[in-house]
Short mmCIF file of C-alpha atoms in Angstrom, two decimals:
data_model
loop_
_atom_site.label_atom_id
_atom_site.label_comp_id
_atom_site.label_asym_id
_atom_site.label_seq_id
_atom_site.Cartn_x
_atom_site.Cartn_y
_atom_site.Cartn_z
CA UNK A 171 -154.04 210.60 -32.08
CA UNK A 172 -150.56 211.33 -30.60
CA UNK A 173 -151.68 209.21 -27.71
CA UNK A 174 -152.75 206.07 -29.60
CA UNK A 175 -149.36 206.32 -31.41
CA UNK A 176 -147.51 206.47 -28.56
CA UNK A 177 -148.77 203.28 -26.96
CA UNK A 178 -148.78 201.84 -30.47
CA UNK A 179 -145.09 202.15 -30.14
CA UNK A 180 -144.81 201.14 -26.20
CA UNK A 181 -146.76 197.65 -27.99
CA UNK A 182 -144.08 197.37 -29.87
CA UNK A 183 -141.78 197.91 -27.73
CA UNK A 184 -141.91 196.11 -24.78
CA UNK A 185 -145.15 194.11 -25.84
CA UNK A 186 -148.84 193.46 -25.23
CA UNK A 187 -148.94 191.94 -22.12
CA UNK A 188 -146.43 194.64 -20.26
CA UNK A 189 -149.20 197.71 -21.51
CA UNK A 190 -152.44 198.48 -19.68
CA UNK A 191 -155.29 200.51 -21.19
CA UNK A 192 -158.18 199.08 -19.32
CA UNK A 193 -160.09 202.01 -17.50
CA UNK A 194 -160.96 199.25 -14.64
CA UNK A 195 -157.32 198.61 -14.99
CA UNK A 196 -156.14 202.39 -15.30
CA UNK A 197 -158.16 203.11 -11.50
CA UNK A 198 -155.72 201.63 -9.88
CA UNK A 199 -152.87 203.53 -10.99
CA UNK A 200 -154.92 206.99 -10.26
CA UNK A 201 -154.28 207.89 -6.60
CA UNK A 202 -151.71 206.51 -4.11
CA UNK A 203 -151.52 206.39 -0.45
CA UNK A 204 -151.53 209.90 0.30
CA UNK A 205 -154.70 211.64 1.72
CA UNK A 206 -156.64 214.75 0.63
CA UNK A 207 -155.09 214.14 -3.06
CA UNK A 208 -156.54 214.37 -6.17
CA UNK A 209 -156.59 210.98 -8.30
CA UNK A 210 -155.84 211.25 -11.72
CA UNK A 211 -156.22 208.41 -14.28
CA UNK A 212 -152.84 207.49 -16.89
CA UNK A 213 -153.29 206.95 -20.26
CA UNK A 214 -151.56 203.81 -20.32
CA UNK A 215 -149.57 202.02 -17.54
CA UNK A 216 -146.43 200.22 -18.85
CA UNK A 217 -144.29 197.20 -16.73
CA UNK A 218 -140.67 197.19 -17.95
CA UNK A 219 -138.91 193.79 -17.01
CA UNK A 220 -135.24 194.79 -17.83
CA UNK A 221 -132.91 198.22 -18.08
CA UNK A 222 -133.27 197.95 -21.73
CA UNK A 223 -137.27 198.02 -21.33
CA UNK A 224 -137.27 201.28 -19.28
CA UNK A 225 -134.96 202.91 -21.93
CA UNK A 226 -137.02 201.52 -24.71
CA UNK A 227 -139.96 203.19 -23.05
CA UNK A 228 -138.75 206.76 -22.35
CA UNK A 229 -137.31 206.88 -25.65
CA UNK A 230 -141.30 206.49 -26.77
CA UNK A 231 -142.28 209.16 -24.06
CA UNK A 232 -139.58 211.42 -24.86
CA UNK A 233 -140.68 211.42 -28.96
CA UNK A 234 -144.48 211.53 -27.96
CA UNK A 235 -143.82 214.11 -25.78
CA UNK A 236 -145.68 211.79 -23.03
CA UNK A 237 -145.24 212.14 -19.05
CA UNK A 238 -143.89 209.45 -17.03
CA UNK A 239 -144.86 208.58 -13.38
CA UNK A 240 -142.42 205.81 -12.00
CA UNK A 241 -144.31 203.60 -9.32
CA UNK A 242 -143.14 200.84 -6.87
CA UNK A 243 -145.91 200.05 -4.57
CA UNK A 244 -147.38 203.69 -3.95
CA UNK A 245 -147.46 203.61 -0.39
CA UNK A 246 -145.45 207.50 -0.22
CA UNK A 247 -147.40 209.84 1.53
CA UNK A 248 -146.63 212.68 -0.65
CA UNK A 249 -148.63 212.05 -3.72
CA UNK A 250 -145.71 211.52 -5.72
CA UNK A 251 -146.86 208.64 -8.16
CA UNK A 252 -150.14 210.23 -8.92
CA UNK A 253 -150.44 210.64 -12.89
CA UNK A 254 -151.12 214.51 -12.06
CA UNK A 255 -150.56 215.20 -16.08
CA UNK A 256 -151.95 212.11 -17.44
CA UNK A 257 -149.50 210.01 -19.35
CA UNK A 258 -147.81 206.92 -18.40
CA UNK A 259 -147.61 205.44 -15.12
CA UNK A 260 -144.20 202.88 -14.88
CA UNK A 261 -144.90 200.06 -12.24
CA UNK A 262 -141.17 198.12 -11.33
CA UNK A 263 -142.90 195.35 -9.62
CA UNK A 264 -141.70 193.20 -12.09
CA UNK A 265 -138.01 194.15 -12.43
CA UNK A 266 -137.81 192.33 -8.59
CA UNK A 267 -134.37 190.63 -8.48
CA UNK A 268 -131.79 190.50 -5.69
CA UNK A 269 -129.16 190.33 -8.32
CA UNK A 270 -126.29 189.65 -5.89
CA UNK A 271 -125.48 189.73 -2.10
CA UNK A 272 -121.50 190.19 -1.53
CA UNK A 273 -120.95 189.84 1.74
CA UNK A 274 -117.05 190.20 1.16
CA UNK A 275 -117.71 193.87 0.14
CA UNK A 276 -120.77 194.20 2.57
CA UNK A 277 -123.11 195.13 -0.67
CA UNK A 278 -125.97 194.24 -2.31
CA UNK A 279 -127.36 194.70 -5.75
CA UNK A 280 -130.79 194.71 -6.40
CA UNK A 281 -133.63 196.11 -9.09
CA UNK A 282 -136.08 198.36 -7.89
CA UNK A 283 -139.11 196.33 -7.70
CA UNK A 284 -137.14 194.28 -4.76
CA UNK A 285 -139.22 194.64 -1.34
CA UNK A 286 -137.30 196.36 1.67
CA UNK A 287 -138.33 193.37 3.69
CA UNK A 288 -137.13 190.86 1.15
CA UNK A 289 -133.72 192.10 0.97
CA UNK A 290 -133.24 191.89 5.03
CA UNK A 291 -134.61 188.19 4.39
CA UNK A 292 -131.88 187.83 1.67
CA UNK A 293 -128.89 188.83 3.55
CA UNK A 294 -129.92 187.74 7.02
CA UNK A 295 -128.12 184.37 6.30
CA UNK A 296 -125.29 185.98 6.12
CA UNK A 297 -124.98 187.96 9.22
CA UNK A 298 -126.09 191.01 7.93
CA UNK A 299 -129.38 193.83 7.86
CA UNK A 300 -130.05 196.68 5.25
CA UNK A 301 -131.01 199.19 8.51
CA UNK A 302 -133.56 201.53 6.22
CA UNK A 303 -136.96 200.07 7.48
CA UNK A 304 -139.68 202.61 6.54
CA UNK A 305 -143.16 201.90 8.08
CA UNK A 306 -144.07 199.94 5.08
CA UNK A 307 -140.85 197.80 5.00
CA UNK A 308 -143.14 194.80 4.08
CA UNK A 309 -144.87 196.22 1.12
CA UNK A 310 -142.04 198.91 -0.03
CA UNK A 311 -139.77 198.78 -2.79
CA UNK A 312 -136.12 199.53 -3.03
CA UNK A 313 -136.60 201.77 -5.78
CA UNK A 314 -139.21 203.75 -4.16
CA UNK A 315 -137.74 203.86 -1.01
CA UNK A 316 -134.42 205.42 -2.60
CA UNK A 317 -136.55 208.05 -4.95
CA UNK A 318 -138.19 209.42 -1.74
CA UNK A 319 -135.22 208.75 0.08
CA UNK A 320 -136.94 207.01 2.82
CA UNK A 321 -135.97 206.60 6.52
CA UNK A 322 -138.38 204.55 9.78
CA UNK A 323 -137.31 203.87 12.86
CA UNK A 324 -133.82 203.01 13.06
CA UNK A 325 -132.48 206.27 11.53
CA UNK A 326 -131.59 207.96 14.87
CA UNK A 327 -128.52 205.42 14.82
CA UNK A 328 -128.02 204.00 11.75
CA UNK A 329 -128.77 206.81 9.20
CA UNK A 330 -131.76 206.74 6.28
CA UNK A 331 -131.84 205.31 2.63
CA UNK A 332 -128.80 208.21 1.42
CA UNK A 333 -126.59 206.73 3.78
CA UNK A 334 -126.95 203.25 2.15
CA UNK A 335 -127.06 203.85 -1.73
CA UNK A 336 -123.20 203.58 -2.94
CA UNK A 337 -124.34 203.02 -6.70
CA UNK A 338 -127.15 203.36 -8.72
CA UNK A 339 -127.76 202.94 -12.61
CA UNK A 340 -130.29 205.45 -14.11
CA UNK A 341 -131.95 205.91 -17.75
CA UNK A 342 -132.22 208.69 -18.60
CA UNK A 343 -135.31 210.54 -20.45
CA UNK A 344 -133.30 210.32 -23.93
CA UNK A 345 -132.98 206.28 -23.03
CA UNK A 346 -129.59 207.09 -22.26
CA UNK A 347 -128.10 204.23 -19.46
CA UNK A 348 -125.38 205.46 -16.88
CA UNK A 349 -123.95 204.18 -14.20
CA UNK A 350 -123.04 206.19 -11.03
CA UNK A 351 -121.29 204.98 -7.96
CA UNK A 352 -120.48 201.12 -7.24
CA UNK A 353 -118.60 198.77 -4.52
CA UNK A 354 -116.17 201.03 -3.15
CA UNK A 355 -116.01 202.46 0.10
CA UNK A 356 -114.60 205.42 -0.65
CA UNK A 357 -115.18 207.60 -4.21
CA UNK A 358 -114.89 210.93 -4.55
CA UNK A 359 -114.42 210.86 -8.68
CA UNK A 360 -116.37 213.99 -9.60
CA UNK A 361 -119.90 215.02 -8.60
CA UNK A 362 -121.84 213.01 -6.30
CA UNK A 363 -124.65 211.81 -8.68
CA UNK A 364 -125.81 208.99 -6.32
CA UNK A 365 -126.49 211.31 -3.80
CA UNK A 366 -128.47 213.68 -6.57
CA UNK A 367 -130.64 210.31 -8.22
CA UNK A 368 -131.51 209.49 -4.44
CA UNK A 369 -133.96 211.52 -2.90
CA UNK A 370 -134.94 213.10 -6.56
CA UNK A 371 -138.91 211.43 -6.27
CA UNK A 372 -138.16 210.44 -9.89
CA UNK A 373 -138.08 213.99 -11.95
CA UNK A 374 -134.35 213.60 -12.82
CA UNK A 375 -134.48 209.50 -14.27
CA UNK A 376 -135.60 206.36 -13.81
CA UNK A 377 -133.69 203.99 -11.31
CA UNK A 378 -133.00 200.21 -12.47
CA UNK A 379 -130.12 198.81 -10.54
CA UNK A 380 -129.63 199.39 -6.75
CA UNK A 381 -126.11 198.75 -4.79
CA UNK A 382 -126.84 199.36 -1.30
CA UNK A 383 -124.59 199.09 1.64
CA UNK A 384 -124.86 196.63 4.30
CA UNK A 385 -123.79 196.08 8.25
CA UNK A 386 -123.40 193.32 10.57
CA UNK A 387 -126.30 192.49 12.45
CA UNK A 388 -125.85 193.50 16.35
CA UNK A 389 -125.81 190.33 18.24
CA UNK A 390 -128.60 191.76 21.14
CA UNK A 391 -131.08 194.23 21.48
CA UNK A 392 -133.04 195.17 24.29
CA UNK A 393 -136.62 196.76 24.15
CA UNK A 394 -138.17 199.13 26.96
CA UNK A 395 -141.27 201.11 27.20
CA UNK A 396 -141.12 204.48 29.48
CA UNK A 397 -144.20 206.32 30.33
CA UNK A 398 -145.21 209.42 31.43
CA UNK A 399 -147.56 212.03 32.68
CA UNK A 400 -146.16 214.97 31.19
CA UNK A 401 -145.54 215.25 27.62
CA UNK A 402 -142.48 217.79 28.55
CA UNK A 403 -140.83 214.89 30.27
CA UNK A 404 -141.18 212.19 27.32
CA UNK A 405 -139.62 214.96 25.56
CA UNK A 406 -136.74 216.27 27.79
CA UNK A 407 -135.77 212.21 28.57
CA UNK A 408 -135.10 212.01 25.21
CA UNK A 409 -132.89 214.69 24.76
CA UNK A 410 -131.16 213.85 28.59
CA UNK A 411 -130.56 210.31 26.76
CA UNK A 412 -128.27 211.08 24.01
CA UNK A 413 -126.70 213.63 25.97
CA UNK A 414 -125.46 210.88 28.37
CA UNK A 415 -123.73 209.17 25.35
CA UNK A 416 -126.06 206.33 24.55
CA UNK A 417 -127.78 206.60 20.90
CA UNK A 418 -130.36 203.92 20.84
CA UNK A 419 -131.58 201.62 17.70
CA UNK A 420 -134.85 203.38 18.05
CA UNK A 421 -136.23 205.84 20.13
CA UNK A 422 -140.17 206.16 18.88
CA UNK A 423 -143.14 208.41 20.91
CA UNK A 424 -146.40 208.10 20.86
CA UNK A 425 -148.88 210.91 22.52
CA UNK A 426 -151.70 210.32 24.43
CA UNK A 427 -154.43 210.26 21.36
CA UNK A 428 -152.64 207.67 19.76
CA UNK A 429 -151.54 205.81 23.16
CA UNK A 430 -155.46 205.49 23.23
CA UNK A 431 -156.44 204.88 19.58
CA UNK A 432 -153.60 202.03 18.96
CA UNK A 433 -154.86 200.55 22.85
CA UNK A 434 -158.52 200.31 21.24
CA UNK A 435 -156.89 198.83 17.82
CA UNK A 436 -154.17 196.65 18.95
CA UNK A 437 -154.84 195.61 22.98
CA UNK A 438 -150.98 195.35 23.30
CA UNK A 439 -151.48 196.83 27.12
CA UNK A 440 -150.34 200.30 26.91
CA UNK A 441 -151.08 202.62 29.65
CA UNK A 442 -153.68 204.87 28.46
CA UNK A 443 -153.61 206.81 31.07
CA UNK A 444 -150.43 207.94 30.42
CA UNK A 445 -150.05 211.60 28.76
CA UNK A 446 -146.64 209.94 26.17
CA UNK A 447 -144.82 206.99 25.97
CA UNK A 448 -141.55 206.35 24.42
CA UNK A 449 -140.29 203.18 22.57
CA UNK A 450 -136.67 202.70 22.88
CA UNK A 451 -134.36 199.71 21.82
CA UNK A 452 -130.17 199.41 22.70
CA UNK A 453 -128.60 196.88 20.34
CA UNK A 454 -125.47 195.93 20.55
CA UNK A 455 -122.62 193.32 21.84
CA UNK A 456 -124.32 192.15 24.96
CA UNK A 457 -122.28 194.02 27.66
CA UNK A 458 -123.02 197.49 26.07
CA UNK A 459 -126.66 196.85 25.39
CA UNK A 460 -126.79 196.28 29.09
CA UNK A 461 -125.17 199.46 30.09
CA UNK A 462 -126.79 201.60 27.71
CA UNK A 463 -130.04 200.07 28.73
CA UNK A 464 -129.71 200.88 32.57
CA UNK A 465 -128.60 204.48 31.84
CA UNK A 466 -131.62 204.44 29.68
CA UNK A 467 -133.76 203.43 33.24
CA UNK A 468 -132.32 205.66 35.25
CA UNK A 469 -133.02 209.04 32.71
CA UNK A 470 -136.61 208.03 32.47
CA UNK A 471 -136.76 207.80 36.22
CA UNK A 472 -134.92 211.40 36.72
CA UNK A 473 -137.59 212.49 34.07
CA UNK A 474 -140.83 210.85 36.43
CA UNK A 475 -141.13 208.07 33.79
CA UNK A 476 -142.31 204.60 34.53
CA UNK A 477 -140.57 201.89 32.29
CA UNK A 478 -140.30 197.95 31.44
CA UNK A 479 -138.22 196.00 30.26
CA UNK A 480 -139.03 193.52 27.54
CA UNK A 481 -138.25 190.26 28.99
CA UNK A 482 -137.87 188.16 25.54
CA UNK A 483 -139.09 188.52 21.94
CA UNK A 484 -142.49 187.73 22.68
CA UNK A 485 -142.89 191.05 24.32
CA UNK A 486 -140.46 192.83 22.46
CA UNK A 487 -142.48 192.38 19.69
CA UNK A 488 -145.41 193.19 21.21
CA UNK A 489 -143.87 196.88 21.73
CA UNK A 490 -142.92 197.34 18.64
CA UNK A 491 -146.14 196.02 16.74
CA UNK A 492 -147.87 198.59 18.91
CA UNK A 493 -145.60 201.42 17.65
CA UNK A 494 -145.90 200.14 13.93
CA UNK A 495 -150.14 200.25 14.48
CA UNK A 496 -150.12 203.95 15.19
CA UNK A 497 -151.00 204.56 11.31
CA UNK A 498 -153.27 201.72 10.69
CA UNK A 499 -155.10 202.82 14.22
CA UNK A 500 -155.32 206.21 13.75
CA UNK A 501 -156.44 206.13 10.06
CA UNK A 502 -159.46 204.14 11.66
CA UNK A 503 -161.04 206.85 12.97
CA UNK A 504 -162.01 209.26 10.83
CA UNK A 505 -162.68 208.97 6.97
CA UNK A 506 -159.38 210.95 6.27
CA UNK A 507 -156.45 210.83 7.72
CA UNK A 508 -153.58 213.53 6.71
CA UNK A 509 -150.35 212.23 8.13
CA UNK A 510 -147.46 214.96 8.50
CA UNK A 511 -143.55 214.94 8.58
CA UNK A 512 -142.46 217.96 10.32
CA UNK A 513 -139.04 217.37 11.94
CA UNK A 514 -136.83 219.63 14.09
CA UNK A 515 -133.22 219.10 16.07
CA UNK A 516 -133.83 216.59 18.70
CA UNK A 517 -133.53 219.66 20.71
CA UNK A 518 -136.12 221.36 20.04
CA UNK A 519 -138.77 218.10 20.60
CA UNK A 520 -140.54 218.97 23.47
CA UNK A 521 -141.13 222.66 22.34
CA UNK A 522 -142.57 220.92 19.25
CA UNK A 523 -144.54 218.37 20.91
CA UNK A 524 -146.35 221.37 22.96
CA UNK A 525 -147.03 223.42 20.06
CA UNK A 526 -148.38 220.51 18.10
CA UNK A 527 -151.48 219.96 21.37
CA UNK A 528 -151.22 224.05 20.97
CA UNK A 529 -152.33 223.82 17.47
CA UNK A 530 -155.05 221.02 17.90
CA UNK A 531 -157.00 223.43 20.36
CA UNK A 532 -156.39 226.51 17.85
CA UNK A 533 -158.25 224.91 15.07
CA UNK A 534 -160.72 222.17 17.29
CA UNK A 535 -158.70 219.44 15.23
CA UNK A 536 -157.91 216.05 16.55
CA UNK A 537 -154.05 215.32 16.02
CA UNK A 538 -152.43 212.57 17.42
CA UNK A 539 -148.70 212.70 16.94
CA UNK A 540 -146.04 209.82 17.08
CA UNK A 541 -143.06 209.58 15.53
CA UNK A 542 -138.78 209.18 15.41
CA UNK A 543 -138.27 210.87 19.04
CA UNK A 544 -134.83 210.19 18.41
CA UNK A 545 -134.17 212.04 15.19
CA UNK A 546 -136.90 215.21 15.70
CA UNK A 547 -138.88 213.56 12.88
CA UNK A 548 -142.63 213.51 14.13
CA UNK A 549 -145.62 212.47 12.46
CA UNK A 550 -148.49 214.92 13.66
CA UNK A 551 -151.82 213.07 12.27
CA UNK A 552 -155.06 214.93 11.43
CA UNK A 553 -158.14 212.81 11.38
CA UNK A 554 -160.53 214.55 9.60
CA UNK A 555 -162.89 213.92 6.60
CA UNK A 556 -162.36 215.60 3.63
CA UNK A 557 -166.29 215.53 2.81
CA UNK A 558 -166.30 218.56 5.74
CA UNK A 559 -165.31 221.65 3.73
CA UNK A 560 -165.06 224.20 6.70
CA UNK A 561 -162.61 221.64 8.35
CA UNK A 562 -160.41 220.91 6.00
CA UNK A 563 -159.94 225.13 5.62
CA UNK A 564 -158.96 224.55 9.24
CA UNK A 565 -156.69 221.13 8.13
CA UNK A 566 -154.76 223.29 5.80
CA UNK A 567 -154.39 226.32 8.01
CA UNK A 568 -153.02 223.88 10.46
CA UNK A 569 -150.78 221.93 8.59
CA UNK A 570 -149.29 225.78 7.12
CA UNK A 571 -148.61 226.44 10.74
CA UNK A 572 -146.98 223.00 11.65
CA UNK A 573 -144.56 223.88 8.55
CA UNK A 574 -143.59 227.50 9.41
CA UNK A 575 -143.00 226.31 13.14
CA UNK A 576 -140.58 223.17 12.02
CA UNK A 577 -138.62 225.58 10.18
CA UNK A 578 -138.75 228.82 12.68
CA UNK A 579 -137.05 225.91 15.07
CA UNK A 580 -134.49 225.42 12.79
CA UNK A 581 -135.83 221.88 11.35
CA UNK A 582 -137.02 220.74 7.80
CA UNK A 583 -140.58 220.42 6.06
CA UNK A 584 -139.80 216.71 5.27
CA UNK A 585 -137.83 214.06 7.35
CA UNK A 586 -138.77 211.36 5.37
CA UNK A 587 -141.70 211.21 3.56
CA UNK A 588 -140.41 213.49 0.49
CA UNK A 589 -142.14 216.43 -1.45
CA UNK A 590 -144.31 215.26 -4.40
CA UNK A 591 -147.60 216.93 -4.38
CA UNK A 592 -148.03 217.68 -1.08
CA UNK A 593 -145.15 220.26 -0.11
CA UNK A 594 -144.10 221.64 -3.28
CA UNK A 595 -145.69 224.99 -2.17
CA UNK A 596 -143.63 224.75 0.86
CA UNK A 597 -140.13 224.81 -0.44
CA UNK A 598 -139.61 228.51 -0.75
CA UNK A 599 -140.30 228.85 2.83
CA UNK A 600 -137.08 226.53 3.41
CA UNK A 601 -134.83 227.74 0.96
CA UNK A 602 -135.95 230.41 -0.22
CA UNK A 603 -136.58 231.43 -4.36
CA UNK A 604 -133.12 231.28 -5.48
CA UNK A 605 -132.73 228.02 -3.86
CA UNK A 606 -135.57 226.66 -5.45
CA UNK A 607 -134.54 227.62 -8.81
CA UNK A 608 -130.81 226.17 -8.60
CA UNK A 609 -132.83 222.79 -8.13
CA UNK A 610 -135.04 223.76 -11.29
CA UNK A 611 -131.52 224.24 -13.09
CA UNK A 612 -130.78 220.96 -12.75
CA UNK A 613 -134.26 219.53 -13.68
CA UNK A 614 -134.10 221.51 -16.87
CA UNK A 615 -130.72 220.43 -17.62
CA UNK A 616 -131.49 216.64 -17.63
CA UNK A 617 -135.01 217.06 -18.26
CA UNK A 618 -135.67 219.83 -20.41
CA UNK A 619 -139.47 218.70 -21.36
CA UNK A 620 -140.24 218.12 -17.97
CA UNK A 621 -141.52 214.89 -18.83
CA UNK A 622 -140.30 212.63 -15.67
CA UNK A 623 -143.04 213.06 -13.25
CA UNK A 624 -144.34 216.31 -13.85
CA UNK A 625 -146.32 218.58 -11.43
CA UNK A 626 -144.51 217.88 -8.52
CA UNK A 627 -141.41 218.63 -6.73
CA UNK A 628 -139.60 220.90 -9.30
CA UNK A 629 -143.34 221.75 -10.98
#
């Protein structure tokens, strides 16, 4: 009964045609892009249009006491917009405006529904880029992107989603709009609620406005492709790279199962016999791209590399399509694939890289790992099928020792791809209990029914 009253009153609310009830409908809205998940179907799914829609709405959830599940295009890889608890699940697609582009202030304002790629499009007349560019960049939303605070390729130089948000407006569960941050450079006016709201998977409030920072686009770029025999030495070149002063764009690796995999997907012409390969791009004015580019050459030769140089966009683009395939390749060969987001200091890559082939043999998995050299963030991907029982005992046992070593090498359980679902059980490893439950303070104190996406980060 509560139920039926509740989207009664979401009717009402926001109308009709913005509430879905359909089972057929409701399917969709069960699982997300994560594997080895459980799907879960919502009650009802609602599609605001406006700020005053999504405060309309959680003022019905908070009365009926009725879970909310914000969703932009659920491609995270945590299992974060799963309707674990049932309730409502709140698509943004429709709430998809670039409301302004100031390139005075080098800002843009946007709604949450706005795709990652369609902002870039947006401000490229300008002379400018929005550097996040997450894997799904063409299907990702802003507002997604910022709750899981996202990062891709480019983050070795130019930072992930936190270093772009400068102001956001949330509604609270109450319906309660606020306003954090803005156009400024600097502010320093109390706490840093921006920085709180982004990264927060949704449990604290629900994002509707978006000012994001943006740069000047680098006027060249220059792509290479170094490969080698020996895993150690795709690792140590990468290392040997920054520490001769040159931090490129991107810096991506690929080992030799998905060298193989994405050769067999793709045909791009990547040397499969080679053990790793690393994807770097300089950008740039012109005469430093060219510098940093030959030191680049000369550490992968010093490290028994072989590289090329991209000799225009055709084949730039060719590289980088190959890199951006790993996923889509890799996911083709088994019936699950459970994609992983260990990261460690860029130090401590090529003992990583090792352990990760260490662990494949310890539990007769297939793992092919690739991943943000640059930054320590690797991907290590199991391809398994979760219909096999006894493997997936081994899948988890693996993926339980793939944590514990990120963090015994001083990294983090999560580069990029956020907590949800998926590594809630892990966070007392990386903080311990009493860390944990300062974060569960401040879910309490601005969600006290636990209402906004329940049964995942905070519990």
């Amino acid at each position: 009964m509560t139920k039926a009253l509740a989207i009664e009153a979401l009717i009402k609310a926001i109308g009709k045609e913005n509430v879905i009830t359909e089972h057929e409908e409701l399917v969709c809205y069960s699982f997300d892009a994560t594997a080895d998940m459980p799907s879960q179907l919502p009650d009802v799914v609602v599609t605001p249009t406006s700020t005053n829609d999504v405060a309309e709405i959680l003022k019905v959830a908070n009365q009926y006491k009725m879970p909310v599940y914000p969703r932009g295009s659920g491609t995270n890889l945590c299992g974060d917009t799963i309707p674990l608890q049932g309730g409502m699940v709140m698509r943004t697609q429709k709430m998809s405006q670039i409301l302004e582009v100031d390139a005075d202030n080098l800002v843009a304002v946007v709604q949450p529904g706005v795709i990652i790629n369609d902002l870039n499009v947006a401000v490229a007349p300008h002379g400018l880029i929005y550097p996040p560019d997450p894997g799904t960049v063409a299907t990702a939303t802003m507002g997604g992107s910022v709750s899981e605070c996202s990062g891709g390729l480019r983050g070795l130089k130019y930072g992930v989603t936190k270093n772009y948000v400068m102001g956001l407006e949330v509604v609270m569960i109450d319906g309660t709009v606020v306003r954090f941050g803005g156009k400024t450079v600097k502010n320093v006016t109390a706490y840093d609620m921006v920085k709180l709201f982004t990264g927060a998977e949704g449990t604290l409030g629900i994002i509707t406005e978006i000012t994001v920072k943006l740069i000047p686009a680098p006027e060249t770029r220059k792509s290479m492709l170094a490969s080698f025999d020996k895993l150690e030495d795709a690792g140590n070149s990468v290392t040997e790279i920054v520490r001769n002063k040159v931090i490129p764009a991107t810096m991506e690796i690929m080992d030799q199962v998905t060298i193989r995999t994405v050769e067999n997907f793709a045909k791009v012409g990547l040397p499969t016999d080679a053990e790793a390969v690393l994807l770097i791009e300089v950008d740039g004015i012109p005469e430093v791209v060219e510098r940093e580019a030959a030191t680049v050459v000369k550490v992968v030769e010093k490290n028994k590399g072989k590289i090329k140089v991209a000799q225009d966009d055709k084949e730039r683009d060719g590289l980088w399509a190959a890199r951006r395939a790993a996923l889509p390749a890799l996911a083709q060969m088994k019936p699950t694939t459970v994609l992983e987001d260990a990261t460690v200091p860029r130090s401590k890559l090529t003992e990583m890289l090792v352990i990760l082939q260490n662990i494949a043999k310890k539990y007769d998995l297939t793992i092919g790992t690739f991943g943000h050299a640059g930054d320590g963030n690797l991907h290590p991907t199991i391809l398994t099928d979760e219909r096999n029982t006894e493997e997936m005992k081994r899948v988890h046992a693996a993926v339980d020792e793939i944590f514990k070593t990120a963090l015994e090498l001083g990294g983090t359980i999560s580069g990029e791809h956020g907590i949800g679902m998926a590594k809630a059980k892990y966070l007392p490893m990386e903080f311990g209990e009493q860390g944990v439950e300062v974060m569960r303070k401040v879910k309490r104190a601005l969600d006290p029914e636990n209402l906004l996406n329940p049964g995942k980060m905070m519990g």
